[in-house]
PDB file of C-alpha atoms in Angstrom:
ATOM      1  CA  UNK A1137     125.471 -18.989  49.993  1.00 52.00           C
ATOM      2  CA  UNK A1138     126.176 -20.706  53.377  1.00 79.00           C
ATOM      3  CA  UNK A1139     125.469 -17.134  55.329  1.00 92.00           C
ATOM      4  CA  UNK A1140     124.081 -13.717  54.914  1.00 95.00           C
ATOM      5  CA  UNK A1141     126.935 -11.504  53.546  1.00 96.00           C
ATOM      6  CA  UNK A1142     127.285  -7.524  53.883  1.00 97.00           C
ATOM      7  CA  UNK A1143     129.093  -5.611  52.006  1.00 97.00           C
ATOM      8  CA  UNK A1144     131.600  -3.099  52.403  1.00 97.00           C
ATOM      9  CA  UNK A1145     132.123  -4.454  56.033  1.00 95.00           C
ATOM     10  CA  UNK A1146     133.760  -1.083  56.955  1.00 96.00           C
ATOM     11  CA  UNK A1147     132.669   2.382  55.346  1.00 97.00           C
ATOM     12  CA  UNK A1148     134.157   5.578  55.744  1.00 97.00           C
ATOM     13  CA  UNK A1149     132.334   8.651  54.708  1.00 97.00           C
ATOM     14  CA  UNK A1150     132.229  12.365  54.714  1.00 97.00           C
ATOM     15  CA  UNK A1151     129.223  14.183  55.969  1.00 97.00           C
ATOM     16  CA  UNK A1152     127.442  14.901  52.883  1.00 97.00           C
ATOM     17  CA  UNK A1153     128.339  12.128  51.132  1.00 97.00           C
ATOM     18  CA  UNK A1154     125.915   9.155  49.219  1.00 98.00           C
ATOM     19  CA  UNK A1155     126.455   5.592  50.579  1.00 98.00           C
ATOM     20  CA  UNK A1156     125.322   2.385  49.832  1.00 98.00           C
ATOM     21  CA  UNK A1157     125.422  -1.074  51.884  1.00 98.00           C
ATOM     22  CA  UNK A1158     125.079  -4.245  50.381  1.00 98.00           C
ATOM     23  CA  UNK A1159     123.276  -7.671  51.471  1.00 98.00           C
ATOM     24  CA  UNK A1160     123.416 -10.988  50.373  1.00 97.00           C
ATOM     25  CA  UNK A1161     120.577 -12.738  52.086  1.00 96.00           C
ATOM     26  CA  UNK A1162     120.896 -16.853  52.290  1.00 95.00           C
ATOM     27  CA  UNK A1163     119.870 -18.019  48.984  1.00 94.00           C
ATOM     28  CA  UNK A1164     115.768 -18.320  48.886  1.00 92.00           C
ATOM     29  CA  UNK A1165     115.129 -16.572  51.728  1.00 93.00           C
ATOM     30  CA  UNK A1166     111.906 -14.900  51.184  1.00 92.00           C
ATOM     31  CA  UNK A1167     112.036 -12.219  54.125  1.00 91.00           C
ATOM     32  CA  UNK A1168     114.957  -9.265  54.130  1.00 94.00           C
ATOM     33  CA  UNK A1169     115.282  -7.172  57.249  1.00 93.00           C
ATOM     34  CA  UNK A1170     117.990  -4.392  58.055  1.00 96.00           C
ATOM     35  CA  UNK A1171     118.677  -2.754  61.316  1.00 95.00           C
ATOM     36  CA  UNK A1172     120.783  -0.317  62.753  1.00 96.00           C
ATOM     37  CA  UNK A1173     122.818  -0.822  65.418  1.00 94.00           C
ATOM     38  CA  UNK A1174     124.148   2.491  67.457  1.00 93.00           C
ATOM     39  CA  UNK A1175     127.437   1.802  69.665  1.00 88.00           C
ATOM     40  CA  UNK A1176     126.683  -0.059  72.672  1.00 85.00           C
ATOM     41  CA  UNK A1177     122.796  -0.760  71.853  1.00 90.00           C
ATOM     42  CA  UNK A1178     120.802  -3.410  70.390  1.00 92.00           C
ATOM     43  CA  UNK A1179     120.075  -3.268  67.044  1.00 93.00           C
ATOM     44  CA  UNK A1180     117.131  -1.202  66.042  1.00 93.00           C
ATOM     45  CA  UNK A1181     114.739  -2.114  63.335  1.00 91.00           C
ATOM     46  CA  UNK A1182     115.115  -0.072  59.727  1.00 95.00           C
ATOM     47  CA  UNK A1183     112.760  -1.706  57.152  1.00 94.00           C
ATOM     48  CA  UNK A1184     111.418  -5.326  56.446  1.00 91.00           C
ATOM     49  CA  UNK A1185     111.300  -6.820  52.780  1.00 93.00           C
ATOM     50  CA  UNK A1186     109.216 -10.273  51.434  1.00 91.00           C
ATOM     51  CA  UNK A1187     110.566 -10.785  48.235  1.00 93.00           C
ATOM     52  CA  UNK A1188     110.555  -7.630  46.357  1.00 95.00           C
ATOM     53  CA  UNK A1189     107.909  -5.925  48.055  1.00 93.00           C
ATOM     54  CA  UNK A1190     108.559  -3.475  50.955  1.00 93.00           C
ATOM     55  CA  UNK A1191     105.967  -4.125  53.566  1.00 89.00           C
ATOM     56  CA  UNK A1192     107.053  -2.106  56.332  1.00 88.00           C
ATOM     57  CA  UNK A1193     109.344   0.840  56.354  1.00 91.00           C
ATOM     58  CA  UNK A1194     108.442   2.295  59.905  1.00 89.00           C
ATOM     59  CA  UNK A1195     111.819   2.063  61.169  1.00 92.00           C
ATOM     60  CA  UNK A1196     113.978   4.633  58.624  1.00 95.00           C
ATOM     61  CA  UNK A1197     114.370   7.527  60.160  1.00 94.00           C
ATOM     62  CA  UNK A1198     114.209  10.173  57.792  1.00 94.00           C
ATOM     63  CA  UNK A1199     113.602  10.394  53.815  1.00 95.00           C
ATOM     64  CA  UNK A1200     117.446   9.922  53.607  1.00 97.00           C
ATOM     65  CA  UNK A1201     117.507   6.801  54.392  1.00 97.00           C
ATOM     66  CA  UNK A1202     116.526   4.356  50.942  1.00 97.00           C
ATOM     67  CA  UNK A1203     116.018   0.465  50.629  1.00 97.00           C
ATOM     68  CA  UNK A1204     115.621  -1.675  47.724  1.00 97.00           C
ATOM     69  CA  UNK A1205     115.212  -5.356  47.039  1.00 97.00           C
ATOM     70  CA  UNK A1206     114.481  -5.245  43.170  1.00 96.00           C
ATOM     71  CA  UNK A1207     114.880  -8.804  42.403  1.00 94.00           C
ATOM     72  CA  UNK A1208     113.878 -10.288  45.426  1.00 92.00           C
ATOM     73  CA  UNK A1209     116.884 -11.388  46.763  1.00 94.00           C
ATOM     74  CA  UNK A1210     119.885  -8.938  46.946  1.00 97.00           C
ATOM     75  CA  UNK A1211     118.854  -5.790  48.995  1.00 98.00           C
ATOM     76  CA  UNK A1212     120.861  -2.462  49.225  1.00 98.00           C
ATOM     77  CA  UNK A1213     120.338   0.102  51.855  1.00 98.00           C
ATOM     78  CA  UNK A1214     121.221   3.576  50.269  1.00 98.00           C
ATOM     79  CA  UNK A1215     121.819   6.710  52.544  1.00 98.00           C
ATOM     80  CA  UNK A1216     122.232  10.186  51.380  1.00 97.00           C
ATOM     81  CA  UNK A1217     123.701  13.052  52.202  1.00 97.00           C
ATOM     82  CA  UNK A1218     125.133  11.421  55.179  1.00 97.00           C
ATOM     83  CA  UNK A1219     125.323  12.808  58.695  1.00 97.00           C
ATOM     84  CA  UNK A1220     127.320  11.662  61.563  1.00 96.00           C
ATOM     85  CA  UNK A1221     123.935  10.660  63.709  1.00 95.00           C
ATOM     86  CA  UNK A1222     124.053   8.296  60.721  1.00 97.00           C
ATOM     87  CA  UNK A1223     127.326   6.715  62.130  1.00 97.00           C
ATOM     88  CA  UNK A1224     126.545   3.019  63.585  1.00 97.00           C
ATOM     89  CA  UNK A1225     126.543  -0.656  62.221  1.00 96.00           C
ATOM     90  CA  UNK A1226     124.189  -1.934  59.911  1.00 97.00           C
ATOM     91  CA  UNK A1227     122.909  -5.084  59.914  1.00 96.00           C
ATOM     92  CA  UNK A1228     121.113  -7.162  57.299  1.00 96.00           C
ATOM     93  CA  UNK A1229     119.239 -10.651  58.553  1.00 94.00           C
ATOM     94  CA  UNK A1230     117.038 -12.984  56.262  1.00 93.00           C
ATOM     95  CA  UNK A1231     114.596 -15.854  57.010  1.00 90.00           C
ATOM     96  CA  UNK A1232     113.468 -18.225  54.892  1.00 88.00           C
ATOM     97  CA  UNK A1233     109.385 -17.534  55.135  1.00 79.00           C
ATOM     98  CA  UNK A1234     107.443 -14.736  55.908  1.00 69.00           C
ATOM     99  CA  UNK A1235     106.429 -15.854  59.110  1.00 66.00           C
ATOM    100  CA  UNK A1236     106.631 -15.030  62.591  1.00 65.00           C
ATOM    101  CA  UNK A1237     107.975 -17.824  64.007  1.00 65.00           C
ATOM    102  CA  UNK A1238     111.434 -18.198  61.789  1.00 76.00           C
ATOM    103  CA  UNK A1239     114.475 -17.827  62.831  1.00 82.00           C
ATOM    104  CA  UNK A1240     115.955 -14.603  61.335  1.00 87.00           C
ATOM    105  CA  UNK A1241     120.053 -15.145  60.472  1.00 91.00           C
ATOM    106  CA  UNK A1242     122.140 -12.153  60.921  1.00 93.00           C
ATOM    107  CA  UNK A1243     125.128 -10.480  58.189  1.00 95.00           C
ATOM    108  CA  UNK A1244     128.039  -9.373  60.017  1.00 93.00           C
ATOM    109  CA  UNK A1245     127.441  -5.858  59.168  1.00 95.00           C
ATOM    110  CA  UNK A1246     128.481  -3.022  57.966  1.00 97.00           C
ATOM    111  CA  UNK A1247     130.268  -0.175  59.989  1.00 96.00           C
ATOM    112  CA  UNK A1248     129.773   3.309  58.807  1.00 97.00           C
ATOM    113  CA  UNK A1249     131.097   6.183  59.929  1.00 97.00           C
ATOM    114  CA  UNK A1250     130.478   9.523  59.003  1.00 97.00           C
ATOM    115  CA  UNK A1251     133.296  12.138  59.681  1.00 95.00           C
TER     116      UNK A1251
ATOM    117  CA  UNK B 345     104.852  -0.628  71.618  1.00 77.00           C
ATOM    118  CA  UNK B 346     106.369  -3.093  72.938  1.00 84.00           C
ATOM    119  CA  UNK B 347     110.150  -2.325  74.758  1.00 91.00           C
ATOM    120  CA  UNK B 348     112.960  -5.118  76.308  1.00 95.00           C
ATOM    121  CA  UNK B 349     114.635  -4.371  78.986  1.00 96.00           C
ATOM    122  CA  UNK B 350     118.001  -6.375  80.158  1.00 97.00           C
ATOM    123  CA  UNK B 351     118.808  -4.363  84.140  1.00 95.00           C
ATOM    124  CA  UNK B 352     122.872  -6.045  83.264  1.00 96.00           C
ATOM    125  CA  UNK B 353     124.879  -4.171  81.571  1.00 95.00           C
ATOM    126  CA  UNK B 354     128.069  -6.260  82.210  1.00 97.00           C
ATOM    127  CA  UNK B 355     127.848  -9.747  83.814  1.00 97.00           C
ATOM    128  CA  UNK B 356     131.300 -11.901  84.239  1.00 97.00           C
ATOM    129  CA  UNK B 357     131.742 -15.800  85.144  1.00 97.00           C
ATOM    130  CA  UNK B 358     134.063 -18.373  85.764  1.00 97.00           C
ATOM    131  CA  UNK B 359     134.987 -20.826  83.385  1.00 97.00           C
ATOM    132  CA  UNK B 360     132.234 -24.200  84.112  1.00 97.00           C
ATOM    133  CA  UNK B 361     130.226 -21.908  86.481  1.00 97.00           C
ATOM    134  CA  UNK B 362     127.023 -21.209  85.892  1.00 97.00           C
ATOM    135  CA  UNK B 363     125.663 -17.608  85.006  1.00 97.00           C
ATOM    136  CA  UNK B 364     122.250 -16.294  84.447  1.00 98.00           C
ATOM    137  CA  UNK B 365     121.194 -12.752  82.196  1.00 98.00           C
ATOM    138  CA  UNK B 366     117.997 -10.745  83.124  1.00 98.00           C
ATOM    139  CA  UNK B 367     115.595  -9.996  80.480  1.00 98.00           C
ATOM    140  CA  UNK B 368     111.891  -8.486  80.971  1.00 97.00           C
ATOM    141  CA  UNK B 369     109.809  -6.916  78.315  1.00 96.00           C
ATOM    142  CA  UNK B 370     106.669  -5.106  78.502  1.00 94.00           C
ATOM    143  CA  UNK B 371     103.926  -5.761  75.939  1.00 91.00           C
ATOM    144  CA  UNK B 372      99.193  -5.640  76.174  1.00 89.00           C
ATOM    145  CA  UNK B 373      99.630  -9.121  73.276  1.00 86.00           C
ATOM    146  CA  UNK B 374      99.111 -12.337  74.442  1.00 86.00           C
ATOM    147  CA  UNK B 375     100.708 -14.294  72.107  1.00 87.00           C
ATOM    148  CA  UNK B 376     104.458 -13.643  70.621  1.00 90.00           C
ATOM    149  CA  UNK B 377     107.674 -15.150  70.776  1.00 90.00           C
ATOM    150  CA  UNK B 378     111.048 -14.430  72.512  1.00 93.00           C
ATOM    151  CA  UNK B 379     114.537 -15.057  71.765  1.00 94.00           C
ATOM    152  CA  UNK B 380     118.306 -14.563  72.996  1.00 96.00           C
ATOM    153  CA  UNK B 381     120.717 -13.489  70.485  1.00 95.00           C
ATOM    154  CA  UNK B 382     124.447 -13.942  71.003  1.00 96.00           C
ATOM    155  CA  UNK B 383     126.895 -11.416  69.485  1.00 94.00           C
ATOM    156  CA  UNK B 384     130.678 -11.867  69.795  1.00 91.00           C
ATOM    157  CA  UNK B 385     133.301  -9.256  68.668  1.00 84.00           C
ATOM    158  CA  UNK B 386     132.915 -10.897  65.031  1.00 76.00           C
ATOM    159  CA  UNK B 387     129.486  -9.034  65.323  1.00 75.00           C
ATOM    160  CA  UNK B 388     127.399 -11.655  63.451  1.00 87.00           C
ATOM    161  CA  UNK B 389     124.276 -12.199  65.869  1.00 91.00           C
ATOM    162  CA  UNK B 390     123.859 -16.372  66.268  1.00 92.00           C
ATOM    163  CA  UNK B 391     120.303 -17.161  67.562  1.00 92.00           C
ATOM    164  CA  UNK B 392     120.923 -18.994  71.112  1.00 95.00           C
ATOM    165  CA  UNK B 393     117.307 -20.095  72.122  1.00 94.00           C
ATOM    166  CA  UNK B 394     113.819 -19.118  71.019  1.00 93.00           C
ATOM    167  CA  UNK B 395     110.306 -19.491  73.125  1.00 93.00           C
ATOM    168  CA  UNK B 396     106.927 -19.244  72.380  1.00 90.00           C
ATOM    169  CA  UNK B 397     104.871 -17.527  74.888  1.00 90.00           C
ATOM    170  CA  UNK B 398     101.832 -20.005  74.321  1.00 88.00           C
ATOM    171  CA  UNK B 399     104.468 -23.059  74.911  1.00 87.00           C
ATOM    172  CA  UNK B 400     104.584 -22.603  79.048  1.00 84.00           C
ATOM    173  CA  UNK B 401     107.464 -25.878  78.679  1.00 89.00           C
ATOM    174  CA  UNK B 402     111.147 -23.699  79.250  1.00 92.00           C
ATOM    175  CA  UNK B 403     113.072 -23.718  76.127  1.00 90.00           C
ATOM    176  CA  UNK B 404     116.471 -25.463  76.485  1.00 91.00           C
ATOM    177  CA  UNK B 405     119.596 -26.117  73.741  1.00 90.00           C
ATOM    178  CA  UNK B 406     122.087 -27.960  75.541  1.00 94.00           C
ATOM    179  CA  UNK B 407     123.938 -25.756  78.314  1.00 96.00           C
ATOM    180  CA  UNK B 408     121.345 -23.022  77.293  1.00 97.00           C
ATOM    181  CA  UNK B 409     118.173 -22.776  78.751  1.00 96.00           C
ATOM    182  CA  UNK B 410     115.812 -20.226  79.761  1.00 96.00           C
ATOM    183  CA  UNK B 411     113.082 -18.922  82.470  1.00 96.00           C
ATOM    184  CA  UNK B 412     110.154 -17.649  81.021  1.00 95.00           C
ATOM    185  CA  UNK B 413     107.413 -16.411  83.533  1.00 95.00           C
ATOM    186  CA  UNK B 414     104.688 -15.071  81.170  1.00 93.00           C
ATOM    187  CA  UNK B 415     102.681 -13.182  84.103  1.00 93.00           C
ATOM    188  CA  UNK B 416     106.176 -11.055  85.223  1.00 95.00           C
ATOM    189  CA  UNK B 417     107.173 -10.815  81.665  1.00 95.00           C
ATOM    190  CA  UNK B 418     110.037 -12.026  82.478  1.00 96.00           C
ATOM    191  CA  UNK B 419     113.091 -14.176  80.127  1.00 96.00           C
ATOM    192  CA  UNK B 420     115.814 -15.152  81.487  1.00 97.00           C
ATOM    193  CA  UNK B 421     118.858 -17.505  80.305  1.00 98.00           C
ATOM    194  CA  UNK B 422     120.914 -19.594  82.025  1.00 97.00           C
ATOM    195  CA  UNK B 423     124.144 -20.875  81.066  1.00 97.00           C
ATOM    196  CA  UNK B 424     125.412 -23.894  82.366  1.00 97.00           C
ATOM    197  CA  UNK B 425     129.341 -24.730  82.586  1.00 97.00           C
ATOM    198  CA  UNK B 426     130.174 -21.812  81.276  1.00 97.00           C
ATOM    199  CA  UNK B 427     133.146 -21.852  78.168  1.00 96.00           C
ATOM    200  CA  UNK B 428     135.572 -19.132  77.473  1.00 95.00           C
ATOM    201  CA  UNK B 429     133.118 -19.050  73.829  1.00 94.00           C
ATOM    202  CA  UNK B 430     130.379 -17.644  75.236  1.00 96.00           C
ATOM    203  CA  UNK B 431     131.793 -14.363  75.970  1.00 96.00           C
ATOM    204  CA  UNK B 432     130.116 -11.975  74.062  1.00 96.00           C
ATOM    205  CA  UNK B 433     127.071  -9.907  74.067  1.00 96.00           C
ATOM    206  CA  UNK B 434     123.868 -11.076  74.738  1.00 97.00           C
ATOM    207  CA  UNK B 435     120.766  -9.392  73.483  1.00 97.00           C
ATOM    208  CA  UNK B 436     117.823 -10.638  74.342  1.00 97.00           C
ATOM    209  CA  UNK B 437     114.733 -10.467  71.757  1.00 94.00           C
ATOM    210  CA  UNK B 438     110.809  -9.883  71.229  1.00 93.00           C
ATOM    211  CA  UNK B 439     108.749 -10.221  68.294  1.00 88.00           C
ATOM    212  CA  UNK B 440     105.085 -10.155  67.813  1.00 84.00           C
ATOM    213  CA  UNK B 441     102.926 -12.553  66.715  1.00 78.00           C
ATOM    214  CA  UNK B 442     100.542 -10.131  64.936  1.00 71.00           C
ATOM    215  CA  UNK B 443     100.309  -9.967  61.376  1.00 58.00           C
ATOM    216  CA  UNK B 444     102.853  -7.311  61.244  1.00 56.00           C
ATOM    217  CA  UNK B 445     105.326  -8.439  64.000  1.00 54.00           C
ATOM    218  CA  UNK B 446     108.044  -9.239  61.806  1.00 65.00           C
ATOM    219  CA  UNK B 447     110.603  -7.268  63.073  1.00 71.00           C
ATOM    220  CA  UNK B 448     112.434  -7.752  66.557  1.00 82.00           C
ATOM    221  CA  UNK B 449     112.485  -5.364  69.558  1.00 90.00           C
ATOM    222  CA  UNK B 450     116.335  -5.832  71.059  1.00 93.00           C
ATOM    223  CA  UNK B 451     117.035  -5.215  74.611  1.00 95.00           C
ATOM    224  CA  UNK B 452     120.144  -3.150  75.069  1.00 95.00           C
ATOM    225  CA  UNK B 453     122.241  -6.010  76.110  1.00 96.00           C
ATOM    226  CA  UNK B 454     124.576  -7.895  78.003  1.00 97.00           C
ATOM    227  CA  UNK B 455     128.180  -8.096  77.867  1.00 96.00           C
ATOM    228  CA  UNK B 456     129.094 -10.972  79.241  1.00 97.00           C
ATOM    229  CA  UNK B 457     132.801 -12.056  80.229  1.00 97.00           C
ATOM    230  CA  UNK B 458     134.093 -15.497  80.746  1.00 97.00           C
ATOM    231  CA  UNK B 459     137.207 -15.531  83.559  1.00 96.00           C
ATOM    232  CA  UNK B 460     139.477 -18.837  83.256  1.00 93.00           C
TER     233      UNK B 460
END
């Protein structure tokens, strides 16, 4: 696609409940990334995929907190048992290589909120 | 670990003026690279301008350009003739250059507003 997509772009949940957020990186984009962004902050780095493999999950802060790339190009985030804490914006970004230098591109997001 | 600082929580300018955001960033690595992120109400973050710490040449991208002073650890951007477009906020942006830098450290931001 022309863009990284997210999807739902808004979530409500209760606090208990399972949710899971959607990205789209640009097509062949090796590297996956999501962050969470709390109200008023900069985002804050979650996990980072190349291709399918997970290489660094340093960022989720607690077991809730799952992310999968299967395939190698769509990724879901999945949260469970959701808290309000959880309540901020994710975002997804991609780059096309795996290294350092690359631009990443950003998703719009998706807003959760945990009631 | 390395953390990014921006002092400006809220910075305003007049339309075709010229405005400049604080950014300074503590890190022990010598090499890495910095960046300024723009993110307007939308919420999708556009890259504005990237640097490489070896490069000591300013990066600049038409009315965007920055001040990088390695030894201060300092990155600043300047915007020239401001436009009512570039409101939004500004995040500015570090990322190793390690093996296993590949994720950002975000400052916490800079709203900026644009007054006609």
């Amino acid at each position: 696609g022309a863009g990284v997509s997210q999807s739902p772009r808004y979530k409500v949940a209760k606090r208990g409940q399972d949710v899971a957020l959607r990205c789209d990186p640009i097509s062949g984009h090796v590297s996956l990334f999501w962050y969470q962004q709390a109200l008023g902050q900069g985002p804050e780095f979650l996990t980072y995929f190349q291709n399918e493999a997970q290489l660094d999950k340093s960022g989720l802060p607690s077991d809730r907190f799952f992310a999968e790339r299967p395939e190698g190009s769509v990724s879901t985030l999945k949260i469970q048992r959701t808290q309000q804490e959880d309540s901020a914006v994710y975002l997804c970004a991609s780059s096309l290589l795996g290294w350092r230098a690359d631009t990443q591109y950003f998703g719009p997001g998706t807003r959760l909120t945990v009631l | 670990a390395q953390t990014v600082t921006q002092s400006q929580p809220e910075m305003s300018v007049q339309e075709a003026e010229t405005v400049t955001l604080s950014c300074t960033y503590d890190t022990s690595e010598s090499d890495y690279y910095l960046f300024w992120y723009k993110q307007p109400p939308s919420r999708q973050m556009i890259l504005v301008i990237r640097q490489e710490a070896y490069k000591q040449q300013n990066a600049t991208e038409n009315r965007f350009s920055v001040n990088f002073q390695k030894a201060a650890k300092s990155f600043s951007l300047k915007i020239s003739d401001s436009q009512l477009g570039d409101a939004a906020m500004y995040f500015c942006a570090y990322r190793s250059a390690d093996n296993y830098g590949q994720n950002f450290v975000f400052g916490p931001g800079t709203r900026l507003s644009v007054l006609p």
